[in-house]
mmCIF file of C-alpha atoms in Angstrom:
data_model
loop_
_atom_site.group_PDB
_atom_site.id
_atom_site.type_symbol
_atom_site.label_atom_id
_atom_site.label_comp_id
_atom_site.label_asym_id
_atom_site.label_seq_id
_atom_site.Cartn_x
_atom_site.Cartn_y
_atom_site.Cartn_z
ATOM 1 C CA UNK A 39 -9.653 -6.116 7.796
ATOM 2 C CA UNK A 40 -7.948 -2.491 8.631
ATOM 3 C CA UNK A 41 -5.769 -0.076 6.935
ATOM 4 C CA UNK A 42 -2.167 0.046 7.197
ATOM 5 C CA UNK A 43 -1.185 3.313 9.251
ATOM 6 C CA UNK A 44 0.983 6.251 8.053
ATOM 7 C CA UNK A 45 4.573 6.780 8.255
ATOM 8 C CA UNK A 46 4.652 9.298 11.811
ATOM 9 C CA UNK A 47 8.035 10.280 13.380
ATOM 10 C CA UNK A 48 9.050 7.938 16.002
ATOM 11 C CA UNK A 49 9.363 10.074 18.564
ATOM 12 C CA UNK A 50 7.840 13.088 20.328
ATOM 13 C CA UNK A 51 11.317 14.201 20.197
ATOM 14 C CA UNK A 52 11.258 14.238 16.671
ATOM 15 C CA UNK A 53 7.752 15.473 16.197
ATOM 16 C CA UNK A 54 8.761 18.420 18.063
ATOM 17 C CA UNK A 55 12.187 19.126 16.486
ATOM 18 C CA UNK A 56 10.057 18.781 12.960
ATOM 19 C CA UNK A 57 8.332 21.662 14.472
ATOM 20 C CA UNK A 58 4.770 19.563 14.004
ATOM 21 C CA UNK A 59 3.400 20.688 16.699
ATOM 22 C CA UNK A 60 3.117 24.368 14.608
ATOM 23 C CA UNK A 61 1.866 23.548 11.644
ATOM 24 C CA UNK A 62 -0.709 21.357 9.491
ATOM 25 C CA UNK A 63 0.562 18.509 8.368
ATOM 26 C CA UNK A 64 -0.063 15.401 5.985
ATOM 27 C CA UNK A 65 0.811 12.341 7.417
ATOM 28 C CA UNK A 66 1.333 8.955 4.400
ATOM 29 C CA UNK A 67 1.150 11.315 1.600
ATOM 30 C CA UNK A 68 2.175 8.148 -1.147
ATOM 31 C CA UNK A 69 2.007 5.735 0.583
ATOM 32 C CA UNK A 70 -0.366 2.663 0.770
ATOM 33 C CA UNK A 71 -2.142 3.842 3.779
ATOM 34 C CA UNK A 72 -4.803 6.547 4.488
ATOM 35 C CA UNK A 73 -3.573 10.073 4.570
ATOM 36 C CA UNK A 74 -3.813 11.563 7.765
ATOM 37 C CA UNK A 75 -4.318 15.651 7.974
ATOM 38 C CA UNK A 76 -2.907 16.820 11.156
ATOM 39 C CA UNK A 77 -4.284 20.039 12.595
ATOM 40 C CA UNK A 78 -2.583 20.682 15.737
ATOM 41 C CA UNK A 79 -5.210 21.991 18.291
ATOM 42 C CA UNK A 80 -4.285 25.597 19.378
ATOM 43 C CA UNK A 81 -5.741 28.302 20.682
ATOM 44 C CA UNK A 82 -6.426 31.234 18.233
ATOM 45 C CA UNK A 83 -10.348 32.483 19.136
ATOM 46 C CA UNK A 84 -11.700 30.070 21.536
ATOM 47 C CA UNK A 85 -9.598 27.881 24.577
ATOM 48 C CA UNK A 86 -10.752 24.578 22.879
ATOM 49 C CA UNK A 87 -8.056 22.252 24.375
ATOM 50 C CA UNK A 88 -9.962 21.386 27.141
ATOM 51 C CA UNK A 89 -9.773 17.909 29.064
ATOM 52 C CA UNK A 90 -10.422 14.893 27.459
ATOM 53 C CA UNK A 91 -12.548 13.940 30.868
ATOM 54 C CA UNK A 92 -15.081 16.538 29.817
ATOM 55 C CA UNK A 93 -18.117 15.274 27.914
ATOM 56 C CA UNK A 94 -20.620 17.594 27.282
ATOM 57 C CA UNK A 95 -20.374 21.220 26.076
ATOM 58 C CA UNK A 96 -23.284 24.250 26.138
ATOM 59 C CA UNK A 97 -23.646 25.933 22.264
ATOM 60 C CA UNK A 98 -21.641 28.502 23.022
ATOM 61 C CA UNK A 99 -18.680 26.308 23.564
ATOM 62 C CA UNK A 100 -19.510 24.278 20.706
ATOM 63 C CA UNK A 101 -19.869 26.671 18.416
ATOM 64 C CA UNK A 102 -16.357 28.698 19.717
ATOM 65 C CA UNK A 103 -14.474 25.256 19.018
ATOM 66 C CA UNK A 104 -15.897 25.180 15.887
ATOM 67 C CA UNK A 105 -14.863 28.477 14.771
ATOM 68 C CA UNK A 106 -11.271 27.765 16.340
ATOM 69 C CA UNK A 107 -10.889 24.903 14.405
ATOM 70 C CA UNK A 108 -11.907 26.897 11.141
ATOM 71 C CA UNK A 109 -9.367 29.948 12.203
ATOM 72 C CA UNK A 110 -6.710 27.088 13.120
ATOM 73 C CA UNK A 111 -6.545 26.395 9.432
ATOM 74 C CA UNK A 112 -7.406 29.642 7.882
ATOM 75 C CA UNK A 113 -5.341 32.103 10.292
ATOM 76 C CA UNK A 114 -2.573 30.126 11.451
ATOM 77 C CA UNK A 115 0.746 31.970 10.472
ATOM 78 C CA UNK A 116 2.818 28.698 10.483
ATOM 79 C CA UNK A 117 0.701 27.396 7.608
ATOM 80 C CA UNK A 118 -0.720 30.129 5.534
ATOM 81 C CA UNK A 119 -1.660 27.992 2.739
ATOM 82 C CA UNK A 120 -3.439 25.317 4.442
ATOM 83 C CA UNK A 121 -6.353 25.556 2.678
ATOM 84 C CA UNK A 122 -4.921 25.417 -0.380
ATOM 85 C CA UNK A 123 -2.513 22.628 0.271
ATOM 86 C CA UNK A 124 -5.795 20.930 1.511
ATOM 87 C CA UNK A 125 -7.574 21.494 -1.574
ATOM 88 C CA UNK A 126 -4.255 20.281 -3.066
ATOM 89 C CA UNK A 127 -4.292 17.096 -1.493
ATOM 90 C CA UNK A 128 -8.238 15.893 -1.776
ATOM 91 C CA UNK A 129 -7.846 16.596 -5.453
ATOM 92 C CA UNK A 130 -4.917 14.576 -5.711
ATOM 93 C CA UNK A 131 -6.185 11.610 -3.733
ATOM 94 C CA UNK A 132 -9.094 11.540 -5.702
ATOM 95 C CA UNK A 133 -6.929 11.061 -8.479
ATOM 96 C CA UNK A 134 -7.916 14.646 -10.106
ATOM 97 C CA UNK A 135 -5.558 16.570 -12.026
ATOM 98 C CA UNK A 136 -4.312 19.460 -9.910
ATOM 99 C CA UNK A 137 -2.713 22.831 -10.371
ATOM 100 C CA UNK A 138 1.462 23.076 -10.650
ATOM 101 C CA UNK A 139 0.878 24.764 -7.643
ATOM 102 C CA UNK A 140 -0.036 21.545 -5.920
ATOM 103 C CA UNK A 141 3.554 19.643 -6.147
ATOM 104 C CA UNK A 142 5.154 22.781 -4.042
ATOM 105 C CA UNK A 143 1.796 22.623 -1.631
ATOM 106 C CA UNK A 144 2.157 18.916 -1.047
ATOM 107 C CA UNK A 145 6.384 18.470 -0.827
ATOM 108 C CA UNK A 146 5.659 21.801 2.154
ATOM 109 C CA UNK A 147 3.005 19.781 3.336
ATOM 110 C CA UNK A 148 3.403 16.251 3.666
ATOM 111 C CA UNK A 149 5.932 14.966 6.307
ATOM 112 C CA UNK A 150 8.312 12.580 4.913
ATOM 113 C CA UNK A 151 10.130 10.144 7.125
ATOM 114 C CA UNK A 152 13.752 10.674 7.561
ATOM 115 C CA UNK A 153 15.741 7.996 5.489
ATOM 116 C CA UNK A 154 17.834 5.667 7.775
ATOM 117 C CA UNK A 155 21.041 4.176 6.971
ATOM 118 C CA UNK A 156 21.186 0.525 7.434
ATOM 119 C CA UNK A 157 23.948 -1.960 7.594
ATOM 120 C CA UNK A 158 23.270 -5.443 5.918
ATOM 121 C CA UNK A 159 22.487 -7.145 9.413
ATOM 122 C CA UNK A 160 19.310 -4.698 9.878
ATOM 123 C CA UNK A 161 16.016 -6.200 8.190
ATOM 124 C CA UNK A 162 14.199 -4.279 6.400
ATOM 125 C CA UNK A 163 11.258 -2.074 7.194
ATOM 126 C CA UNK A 164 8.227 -3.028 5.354
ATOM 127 C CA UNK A 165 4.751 -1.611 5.604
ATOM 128 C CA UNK A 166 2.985 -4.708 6.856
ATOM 129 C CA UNK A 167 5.270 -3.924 10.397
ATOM 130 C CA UNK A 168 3.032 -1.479 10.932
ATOM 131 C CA UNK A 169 -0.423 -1.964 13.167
ATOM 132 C CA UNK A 170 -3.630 -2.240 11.362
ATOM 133 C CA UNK A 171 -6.244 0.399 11.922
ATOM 134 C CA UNK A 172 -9.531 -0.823 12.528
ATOM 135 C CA UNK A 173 -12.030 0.666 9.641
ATOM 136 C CA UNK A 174 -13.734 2.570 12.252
ATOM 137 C CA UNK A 175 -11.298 4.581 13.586
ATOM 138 C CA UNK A 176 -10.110 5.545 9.461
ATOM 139 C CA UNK A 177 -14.031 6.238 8.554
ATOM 140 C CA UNK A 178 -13.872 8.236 12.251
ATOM 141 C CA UNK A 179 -10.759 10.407 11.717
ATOM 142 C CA UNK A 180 -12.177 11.039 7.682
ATOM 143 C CA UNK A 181 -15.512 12.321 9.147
ATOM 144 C CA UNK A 182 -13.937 14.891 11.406
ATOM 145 C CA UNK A 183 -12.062 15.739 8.647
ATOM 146 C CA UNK A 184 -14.687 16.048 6.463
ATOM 147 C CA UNK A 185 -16.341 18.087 9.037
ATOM 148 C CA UNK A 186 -13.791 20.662 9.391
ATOM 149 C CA UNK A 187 -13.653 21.185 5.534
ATOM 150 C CA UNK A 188 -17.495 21.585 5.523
ATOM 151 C CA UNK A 189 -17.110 24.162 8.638
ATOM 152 C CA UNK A 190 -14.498 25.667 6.516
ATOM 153 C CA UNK A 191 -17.245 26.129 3.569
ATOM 154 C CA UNK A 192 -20.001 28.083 5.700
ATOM 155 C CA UNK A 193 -17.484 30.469 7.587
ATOM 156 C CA UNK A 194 -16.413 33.893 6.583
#
């Protein structure tokens, strides 16, 4: 059994004209699949978009892309309240009662799929169309995520 994924635009055309590429983003913010938090890989201390061919890294390296990956989130003009909005939205999945602040944090930060107009002849989107995610990759991507947050915790 797998999880249904999130609602992400359809094209890198429209990922890029959402400006996503910028900014953090929530991807399936209410919806009946995990929520994704995208955290677009940039360079801000460290070059850490290196190639995907490359398998092993010395401490140094490791410990630049984790401090690029904390100053991603915490310095990245495009998204100044990141953290926040991130605090925002593991309270709220949790089902915790957040701050009013949260509801402005989470409509900034969650994308929401454009609405399409449909004649009567189109069928229906539903979310079963949608490809399940094997469990591993979901428990894979929370981990990382997890990870960051912790990195976040540690770093001043």
């Amino acid at each position: 059994m797998g999880y249904q994924y999130p609602s992400v635009p359809a094209t890198s055309e429209e990922f890029l004209a959402d400006g996503l590429n910028d900014k953090v983003t929530f991807f399936g913010c209410g919806e009946d699949a995990p929520t994704f938090v995208y955290i677009p890989n940039h360079f801000v201390t460290f070059p850490s978009n290196t190639s995907t061919f490359k398998f092993a890294y010395d401490d140094e390296e490791l410990q630049g892309m984790l401090e690029n990956g904390v100053a991603q989130v915490a310095a990245n003009p495009r998204s100044p309240a990141a953290p926040k909005a991130i605090g925002c939205l593991i309270a709220s999945e949790a089902g915790l009662s957040t701050p009013g602040e949260c509801v402005d944090l989470l409509e900034e930060y969650c994308w929401t799929p454009p609405t399409e107009e449909r004649s009567m002849d189109d069928p229906p989107t539903s979310q079963s169309a949608r490809p399940d995610i094997p469990h591993s990759v979901c428990l894979a991507a929370v981990a990382a995520t997890v990870i960051s947050f912790l990195s976040l915790r540690y770093v001043e």
